[in-house]
PDB file of C-alpha atoms in Angstrom:
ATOM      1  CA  UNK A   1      69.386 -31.585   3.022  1.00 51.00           C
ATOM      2  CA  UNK A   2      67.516 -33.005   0.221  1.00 50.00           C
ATOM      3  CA  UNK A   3      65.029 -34.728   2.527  1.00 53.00           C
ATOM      4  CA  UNK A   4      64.198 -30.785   3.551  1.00 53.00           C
ATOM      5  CA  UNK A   5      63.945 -29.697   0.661  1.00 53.00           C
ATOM      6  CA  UNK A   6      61.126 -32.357  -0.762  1.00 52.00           C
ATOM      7  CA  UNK A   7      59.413 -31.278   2.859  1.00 52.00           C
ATOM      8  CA  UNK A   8      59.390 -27.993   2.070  1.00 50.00           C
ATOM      9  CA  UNK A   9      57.950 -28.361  -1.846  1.00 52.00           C
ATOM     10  CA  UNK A  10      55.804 -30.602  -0.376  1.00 52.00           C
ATOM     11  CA  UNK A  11      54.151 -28.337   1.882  1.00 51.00           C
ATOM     12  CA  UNK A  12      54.171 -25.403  -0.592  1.00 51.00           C
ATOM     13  CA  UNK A  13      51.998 -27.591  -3.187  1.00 51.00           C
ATOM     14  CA  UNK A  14      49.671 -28.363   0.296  1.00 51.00           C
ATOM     15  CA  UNK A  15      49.329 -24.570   0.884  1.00 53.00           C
ATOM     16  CA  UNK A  16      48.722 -23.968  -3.039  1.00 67.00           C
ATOM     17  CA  UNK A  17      45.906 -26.109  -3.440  1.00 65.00           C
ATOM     18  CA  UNK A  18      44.552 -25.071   0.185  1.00 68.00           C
ATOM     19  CA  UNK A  19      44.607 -21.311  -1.261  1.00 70.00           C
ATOM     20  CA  UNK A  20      42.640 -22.522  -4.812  1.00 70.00           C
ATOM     21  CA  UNK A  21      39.991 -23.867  -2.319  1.00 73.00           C
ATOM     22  CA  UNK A  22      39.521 -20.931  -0.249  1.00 75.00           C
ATOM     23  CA  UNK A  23      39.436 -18.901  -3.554  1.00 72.00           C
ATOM     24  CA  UNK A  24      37.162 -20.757  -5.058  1.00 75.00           C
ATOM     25  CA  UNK A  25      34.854 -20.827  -2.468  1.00 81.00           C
ATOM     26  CA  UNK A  26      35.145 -17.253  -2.516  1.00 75.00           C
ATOM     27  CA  UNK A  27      33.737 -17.503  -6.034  1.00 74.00           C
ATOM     28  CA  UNK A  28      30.448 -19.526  -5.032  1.00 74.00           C
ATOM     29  CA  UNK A  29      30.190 -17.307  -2.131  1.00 76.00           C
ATOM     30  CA  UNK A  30      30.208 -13.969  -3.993  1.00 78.00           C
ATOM     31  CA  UNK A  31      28.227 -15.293  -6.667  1.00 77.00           C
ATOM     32  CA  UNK A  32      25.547 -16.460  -4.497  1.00 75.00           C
ATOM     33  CA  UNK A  33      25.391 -13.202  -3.098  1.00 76.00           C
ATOM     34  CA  UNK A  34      25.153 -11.573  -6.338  1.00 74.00           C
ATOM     35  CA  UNK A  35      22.459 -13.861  -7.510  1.00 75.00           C
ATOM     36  CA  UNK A  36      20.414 -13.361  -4.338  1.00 74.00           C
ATOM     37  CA  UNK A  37      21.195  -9.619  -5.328  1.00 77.00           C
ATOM     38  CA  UNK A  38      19.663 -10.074  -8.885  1.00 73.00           C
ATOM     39  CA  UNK A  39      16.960 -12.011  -7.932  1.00 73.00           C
ATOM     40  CA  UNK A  40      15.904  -9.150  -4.989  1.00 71.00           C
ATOM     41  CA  UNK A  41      16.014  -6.712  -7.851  1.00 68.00           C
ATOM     42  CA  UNK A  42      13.881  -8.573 -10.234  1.00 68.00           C
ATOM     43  CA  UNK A  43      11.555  -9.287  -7.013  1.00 61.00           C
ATOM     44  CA  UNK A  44      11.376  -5.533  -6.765  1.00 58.00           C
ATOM     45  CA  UNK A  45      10.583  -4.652 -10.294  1.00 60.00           C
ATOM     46  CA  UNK A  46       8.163  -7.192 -10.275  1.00 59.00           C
ATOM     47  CA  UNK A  47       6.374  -5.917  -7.155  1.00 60.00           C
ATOM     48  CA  UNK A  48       7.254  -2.220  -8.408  1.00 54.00           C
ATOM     49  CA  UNK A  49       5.548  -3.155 -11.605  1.00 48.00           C
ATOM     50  CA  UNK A  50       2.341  -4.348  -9.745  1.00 52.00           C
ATOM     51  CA  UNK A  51       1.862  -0.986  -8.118  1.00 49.00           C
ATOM     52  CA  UNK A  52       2.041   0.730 -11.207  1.00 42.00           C
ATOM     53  CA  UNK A  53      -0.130  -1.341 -12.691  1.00 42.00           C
ATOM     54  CA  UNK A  54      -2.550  -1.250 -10.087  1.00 46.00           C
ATOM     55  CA  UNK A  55      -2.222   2.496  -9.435  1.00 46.00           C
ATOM     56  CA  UNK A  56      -2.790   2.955 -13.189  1.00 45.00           C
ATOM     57  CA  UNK A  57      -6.130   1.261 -13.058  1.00 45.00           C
ATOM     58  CA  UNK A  58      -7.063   2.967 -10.171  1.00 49.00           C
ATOM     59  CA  UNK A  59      -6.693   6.361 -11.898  1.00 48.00           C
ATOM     60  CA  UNK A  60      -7.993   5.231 -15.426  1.00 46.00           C
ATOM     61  CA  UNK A  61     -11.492   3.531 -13.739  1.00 61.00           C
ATOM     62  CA  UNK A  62     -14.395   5.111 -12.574  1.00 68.00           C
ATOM     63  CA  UNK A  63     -15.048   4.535  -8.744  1.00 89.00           C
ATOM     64  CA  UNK A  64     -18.774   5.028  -9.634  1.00 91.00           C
ATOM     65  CA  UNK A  65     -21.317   3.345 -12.095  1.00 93.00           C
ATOM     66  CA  UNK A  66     -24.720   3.392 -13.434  1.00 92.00           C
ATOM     67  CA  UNK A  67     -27.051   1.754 -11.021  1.00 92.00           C
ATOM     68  CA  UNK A  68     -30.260   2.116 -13.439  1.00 90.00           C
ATOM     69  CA  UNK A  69     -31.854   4.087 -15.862  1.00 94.00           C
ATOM     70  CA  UNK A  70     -31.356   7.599 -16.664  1.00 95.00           C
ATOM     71  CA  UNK A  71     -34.634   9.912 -15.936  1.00 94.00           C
ATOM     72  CA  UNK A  72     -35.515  12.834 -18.279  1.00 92.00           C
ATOM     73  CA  UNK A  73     -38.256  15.183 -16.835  1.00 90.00           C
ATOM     74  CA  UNK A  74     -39.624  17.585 -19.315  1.00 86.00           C
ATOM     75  CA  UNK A  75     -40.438  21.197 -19.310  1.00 72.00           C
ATOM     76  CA  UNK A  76     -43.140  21.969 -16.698  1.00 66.00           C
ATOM     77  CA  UNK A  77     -44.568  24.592 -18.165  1.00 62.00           C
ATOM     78  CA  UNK A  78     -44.970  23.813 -21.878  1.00 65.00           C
ATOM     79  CA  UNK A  79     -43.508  20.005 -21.900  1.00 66.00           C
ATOM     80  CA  UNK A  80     -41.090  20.306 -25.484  1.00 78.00           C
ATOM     81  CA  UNK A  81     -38.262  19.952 -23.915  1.00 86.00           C
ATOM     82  CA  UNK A  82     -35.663  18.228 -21.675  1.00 89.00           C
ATOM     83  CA  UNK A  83     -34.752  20.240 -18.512  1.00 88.00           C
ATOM     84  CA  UNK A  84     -33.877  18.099 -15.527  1.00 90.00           C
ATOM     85  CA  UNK A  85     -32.338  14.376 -15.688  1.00 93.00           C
ATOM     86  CA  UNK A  86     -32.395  11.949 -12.600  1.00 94.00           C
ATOM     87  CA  UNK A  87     -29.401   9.201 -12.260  1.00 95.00           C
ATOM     88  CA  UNK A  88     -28.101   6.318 -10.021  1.00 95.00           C
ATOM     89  CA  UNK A  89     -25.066   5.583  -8.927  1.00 94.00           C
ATOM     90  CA  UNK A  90     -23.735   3.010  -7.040  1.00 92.00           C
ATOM     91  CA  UNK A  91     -19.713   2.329  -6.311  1.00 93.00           C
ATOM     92  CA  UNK A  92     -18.019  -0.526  -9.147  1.00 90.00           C
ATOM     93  CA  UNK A  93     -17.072  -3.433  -7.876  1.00 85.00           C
ATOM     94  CA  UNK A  94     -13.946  -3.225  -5.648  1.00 82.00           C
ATOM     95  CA  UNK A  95     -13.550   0.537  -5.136  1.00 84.00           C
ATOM     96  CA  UNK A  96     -13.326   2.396  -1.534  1.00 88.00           C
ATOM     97  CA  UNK A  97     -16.454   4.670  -0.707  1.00 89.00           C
ATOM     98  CA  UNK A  98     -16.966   7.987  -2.641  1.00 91.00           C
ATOM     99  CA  UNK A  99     -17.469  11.011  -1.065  1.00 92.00           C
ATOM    100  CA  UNK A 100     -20.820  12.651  -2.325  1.00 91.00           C
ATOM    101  CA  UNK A 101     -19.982  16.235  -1.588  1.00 91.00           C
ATOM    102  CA  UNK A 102     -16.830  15.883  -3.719  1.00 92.00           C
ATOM    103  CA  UNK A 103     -18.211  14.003  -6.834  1.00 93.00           C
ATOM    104  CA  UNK A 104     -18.302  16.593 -10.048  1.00 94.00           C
ATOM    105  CA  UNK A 105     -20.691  17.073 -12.516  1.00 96.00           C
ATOM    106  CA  UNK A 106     -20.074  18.232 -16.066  1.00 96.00           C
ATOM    107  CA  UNK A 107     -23.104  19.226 -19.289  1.00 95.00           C
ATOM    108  CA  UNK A 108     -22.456  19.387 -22.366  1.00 94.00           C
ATOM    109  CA  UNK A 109     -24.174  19.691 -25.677  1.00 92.00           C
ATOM    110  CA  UNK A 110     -23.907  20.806 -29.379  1.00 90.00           C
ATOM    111  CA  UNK A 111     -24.382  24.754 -28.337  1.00 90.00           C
ATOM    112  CA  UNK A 112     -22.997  24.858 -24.160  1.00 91.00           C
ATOM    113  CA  UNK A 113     -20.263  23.063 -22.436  1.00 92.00           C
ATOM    114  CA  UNK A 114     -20.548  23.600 -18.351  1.00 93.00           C
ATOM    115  CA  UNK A 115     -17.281  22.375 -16.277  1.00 91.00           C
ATOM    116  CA  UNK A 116     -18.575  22.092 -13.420  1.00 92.00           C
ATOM    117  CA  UNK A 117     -22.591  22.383 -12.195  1.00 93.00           C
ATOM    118  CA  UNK A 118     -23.209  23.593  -8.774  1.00 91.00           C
ATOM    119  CA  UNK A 119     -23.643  21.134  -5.942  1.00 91.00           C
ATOM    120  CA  UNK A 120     -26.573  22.365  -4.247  1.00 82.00           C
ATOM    121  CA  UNK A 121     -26.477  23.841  -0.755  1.00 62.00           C
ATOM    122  CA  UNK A 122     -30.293  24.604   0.340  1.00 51.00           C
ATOM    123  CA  UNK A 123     -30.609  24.045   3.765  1.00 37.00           C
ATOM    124  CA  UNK A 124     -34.493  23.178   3.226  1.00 41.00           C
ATOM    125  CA  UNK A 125     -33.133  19.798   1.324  1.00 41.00           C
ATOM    126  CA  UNK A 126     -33.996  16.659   2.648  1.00 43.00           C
ATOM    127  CA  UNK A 127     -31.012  14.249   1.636  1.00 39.00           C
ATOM    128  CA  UNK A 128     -32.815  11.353   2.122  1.00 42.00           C
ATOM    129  CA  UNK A 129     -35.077  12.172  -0.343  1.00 44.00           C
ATOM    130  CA  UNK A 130     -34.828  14.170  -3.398  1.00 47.00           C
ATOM    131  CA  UNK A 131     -37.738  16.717  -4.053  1.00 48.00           C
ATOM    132  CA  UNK A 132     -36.839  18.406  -7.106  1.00 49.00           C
ATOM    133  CA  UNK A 133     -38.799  21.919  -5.755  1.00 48.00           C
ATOM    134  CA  UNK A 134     -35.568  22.480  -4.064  1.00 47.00           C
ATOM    135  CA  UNK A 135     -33.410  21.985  -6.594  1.00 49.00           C
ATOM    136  CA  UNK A 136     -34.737  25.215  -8.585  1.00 60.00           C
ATOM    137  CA  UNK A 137     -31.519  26.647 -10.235  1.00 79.00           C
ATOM    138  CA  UNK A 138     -30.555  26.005 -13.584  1.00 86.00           C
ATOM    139  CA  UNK A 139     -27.044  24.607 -13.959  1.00 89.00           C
ATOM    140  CA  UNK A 140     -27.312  22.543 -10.316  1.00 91.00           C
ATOM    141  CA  UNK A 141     -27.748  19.142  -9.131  1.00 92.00           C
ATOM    142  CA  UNK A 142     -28.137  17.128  -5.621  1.00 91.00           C
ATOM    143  CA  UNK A 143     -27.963  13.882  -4.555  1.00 91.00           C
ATOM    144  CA  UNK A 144     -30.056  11.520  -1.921  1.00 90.00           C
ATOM    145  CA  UNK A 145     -29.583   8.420  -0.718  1.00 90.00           C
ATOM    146  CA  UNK A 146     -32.031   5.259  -1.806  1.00 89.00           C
ATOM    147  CA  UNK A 147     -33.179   3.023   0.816  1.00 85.00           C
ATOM    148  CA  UNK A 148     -32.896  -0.400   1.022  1.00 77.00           C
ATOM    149  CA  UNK A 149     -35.639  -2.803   1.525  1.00 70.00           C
ATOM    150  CA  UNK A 150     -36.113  -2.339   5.106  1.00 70.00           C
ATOM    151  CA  UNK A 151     -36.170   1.440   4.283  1.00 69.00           C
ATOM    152  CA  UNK A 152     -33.051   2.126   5.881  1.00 71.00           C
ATOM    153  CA  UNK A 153     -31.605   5.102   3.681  1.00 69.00           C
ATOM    154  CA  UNK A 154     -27.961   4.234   4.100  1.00 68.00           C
ATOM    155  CA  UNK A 155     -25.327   5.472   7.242  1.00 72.00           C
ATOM    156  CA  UNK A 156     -26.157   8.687   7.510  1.00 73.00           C
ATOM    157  CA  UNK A 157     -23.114  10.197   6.039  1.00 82.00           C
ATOM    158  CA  UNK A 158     -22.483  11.808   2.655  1.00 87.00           C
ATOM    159  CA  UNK A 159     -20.111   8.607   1.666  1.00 89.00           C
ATOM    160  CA  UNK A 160     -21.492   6.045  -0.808  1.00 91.00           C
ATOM    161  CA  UNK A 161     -20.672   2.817   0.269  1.00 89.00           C
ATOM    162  CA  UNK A 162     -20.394  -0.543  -1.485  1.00 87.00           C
ATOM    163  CA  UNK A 163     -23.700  -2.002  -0.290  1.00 86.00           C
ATOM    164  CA  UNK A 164     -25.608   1.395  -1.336  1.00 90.00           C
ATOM    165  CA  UNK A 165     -27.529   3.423  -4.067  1.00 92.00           C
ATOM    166  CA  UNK A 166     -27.216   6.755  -4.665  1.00 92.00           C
ATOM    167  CA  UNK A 167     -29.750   9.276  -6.703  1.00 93.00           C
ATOM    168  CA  UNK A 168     -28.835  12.035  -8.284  1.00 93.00           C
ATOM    169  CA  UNK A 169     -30.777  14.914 -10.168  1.00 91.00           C
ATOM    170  CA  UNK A 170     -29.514  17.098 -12.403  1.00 92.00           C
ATOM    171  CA  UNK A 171     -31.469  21.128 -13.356  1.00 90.00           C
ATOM    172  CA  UNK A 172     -29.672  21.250 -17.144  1.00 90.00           C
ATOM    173  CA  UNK A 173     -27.782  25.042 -17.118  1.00 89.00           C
ATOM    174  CA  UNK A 174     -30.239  28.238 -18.470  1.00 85.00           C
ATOM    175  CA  UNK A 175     -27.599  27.903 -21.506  1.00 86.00           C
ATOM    176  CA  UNK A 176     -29.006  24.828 -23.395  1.00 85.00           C
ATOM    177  CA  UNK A 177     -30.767  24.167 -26.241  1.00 79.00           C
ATOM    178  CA  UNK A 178     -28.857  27.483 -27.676  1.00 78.00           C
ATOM    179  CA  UNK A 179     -30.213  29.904 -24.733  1.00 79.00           C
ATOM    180  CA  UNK A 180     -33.780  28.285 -24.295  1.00 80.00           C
ATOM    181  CA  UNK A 181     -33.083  26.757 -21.411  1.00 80.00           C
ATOM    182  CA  UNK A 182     -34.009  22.491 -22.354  1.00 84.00           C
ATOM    183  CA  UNK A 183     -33.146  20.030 -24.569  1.00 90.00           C
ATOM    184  CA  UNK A 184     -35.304  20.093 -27.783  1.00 90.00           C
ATOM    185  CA  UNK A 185     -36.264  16.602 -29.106  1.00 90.00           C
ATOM    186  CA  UNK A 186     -33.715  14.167 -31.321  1.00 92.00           C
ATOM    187  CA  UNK A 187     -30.367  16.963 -29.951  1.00 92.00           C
ATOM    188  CA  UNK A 188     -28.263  14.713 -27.634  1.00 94.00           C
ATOM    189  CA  UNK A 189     -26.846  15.936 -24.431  1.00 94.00           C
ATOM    190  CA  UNK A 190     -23.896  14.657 -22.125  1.00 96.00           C
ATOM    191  CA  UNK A 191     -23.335  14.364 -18.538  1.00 96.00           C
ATOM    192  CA  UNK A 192     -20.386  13.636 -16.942  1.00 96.00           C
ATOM    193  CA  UNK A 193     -20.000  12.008 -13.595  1.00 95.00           C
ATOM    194  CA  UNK A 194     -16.520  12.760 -11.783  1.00 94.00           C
ATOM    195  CA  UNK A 195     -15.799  11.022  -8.663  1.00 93.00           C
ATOM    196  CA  UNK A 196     -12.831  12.828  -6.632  1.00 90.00           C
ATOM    197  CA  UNK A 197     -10.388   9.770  -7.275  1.00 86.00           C
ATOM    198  CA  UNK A 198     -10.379   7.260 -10.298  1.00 87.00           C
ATOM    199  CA  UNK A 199     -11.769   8.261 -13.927  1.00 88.00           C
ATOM    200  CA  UNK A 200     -14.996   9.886 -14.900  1.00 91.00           C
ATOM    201  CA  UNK A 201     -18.124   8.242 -16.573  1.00 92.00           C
ATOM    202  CA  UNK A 202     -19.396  10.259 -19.789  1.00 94.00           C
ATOM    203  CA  UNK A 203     -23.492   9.522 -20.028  1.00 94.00           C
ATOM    204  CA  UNK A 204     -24.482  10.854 -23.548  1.00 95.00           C
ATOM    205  CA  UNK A 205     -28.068  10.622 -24.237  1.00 95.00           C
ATOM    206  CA  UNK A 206     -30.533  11.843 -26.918  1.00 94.00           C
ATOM    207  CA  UNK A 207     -33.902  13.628 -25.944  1.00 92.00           C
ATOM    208  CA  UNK A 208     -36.803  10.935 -28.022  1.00 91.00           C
ATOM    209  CA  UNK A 209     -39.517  12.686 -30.199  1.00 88.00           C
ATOM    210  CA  UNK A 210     -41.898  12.517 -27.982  1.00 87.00           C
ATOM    211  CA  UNK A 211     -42.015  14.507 -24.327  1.00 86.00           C
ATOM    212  CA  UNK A 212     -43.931  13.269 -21.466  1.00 87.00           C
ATOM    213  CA  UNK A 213     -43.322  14.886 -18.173  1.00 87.00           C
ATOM    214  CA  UNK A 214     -41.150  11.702 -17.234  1.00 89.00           C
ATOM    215  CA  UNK A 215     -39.369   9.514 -19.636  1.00 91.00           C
ATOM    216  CA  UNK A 216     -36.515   7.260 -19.723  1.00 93.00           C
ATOM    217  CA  UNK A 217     -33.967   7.532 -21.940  1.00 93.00           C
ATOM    218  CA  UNK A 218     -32.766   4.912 -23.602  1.00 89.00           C
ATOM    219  CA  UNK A 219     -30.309   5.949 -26.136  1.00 82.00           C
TER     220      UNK A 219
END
């Protein structure tokens, strides 16, 4: 009877210490779960984080930069003032093509402020090159492709690629200069370039004291 009974605490301390193994392995187990689990999260946040990020740039950058210098034209009729301004564009570094016929154009100076100039629709314009006898209305711009060195003018489409130039010109709006329709000499002037995705570029420029019929402006 005694011999039994050591059997049988014998075999209840074997199934004890069997039990703290399974237990414990439980332990590991679960916690190597719940680290992979942590780890997946922080993964996420991380990756989450980089999109953010990335998306945040996208939105806060211009898709589109100066690709030269900004053209004033003056008055052709008495030449003392600014009234027309010719820019290039090309994409920045990195960013997907911009469509053209969605790109904005803003004026501002110290007596007008103009949202939003009119994209130009005359059927007689050559978009290849820019002839600024079609582009006769005050307050509207238009846009032509440069061509390369082989005189290729780009794809054919209105979508400004990475390996391409873009000109633009710019009639200033009837309202500047406080109602005389140019830019008088030493008053500044802004135009704003906004690209349909990504943030705008803000080129603020000041007529010189001298007019010639074509200038650059340099500050």
């Amino acid at each position: 009877m005694k011999q039994e009974r050591k059997s049988l605490r014998k075999d209840t301390r074997g199934f004890t210490g069997l039990e703290a193994a399974i237990v414990l392995t439980a332990f590991v187990v679960v916690a190597a779960v719940f680290s992979y689990m942590v780890l997946g999260a922080g993964f996420f946040s991380t990756e989450k984080a980089k999109a953010v990020v990335h998306t945040g740039v996208e939105q806060t950058t211009s898709s589109v930069e100066l690709a030269g210098n900004v053209i004033g034209h003056a008055d052709s009729e008495e030449c003392n003032g600014l009234r027309n301004v010719t820019l290039y564009l090309q994409l920045t570094a990195g960013r997907t093509p911009v469509d053209m016929n969605k790109l904005g154009i803003a004026y501002t100076d110290k007596y007008v402020y103009n949202g939003s100039l009119v994209h130009s629709d005359d059927t007689a314009y050559d978009p290849q090159h820019v002839n600024t006898d079609n582009v006769t209305a005050p307050g509207t711009w238009d846009y032509a492709f440069v061509p390369d060195q082989t005189g290729n003018p780009g794809n054919g489409n209105n979508m400004l690629d990475a390996d391409e130039k873009v000109k633009v010109f710019i009639w200033l709006p009837a309202e500047v200069g406080d109602g005389l329709g140019y830019v008088t000499v030493y008053n500044w002037f802004q135009v704003e370039v906004k690209p349909e995705k990504g943030g705008s570029i803000a080129i603020k420029k000041t007529v010189p004291g001298a007019i010639d019929d074509v200038m650059i402006l340099y500050s």
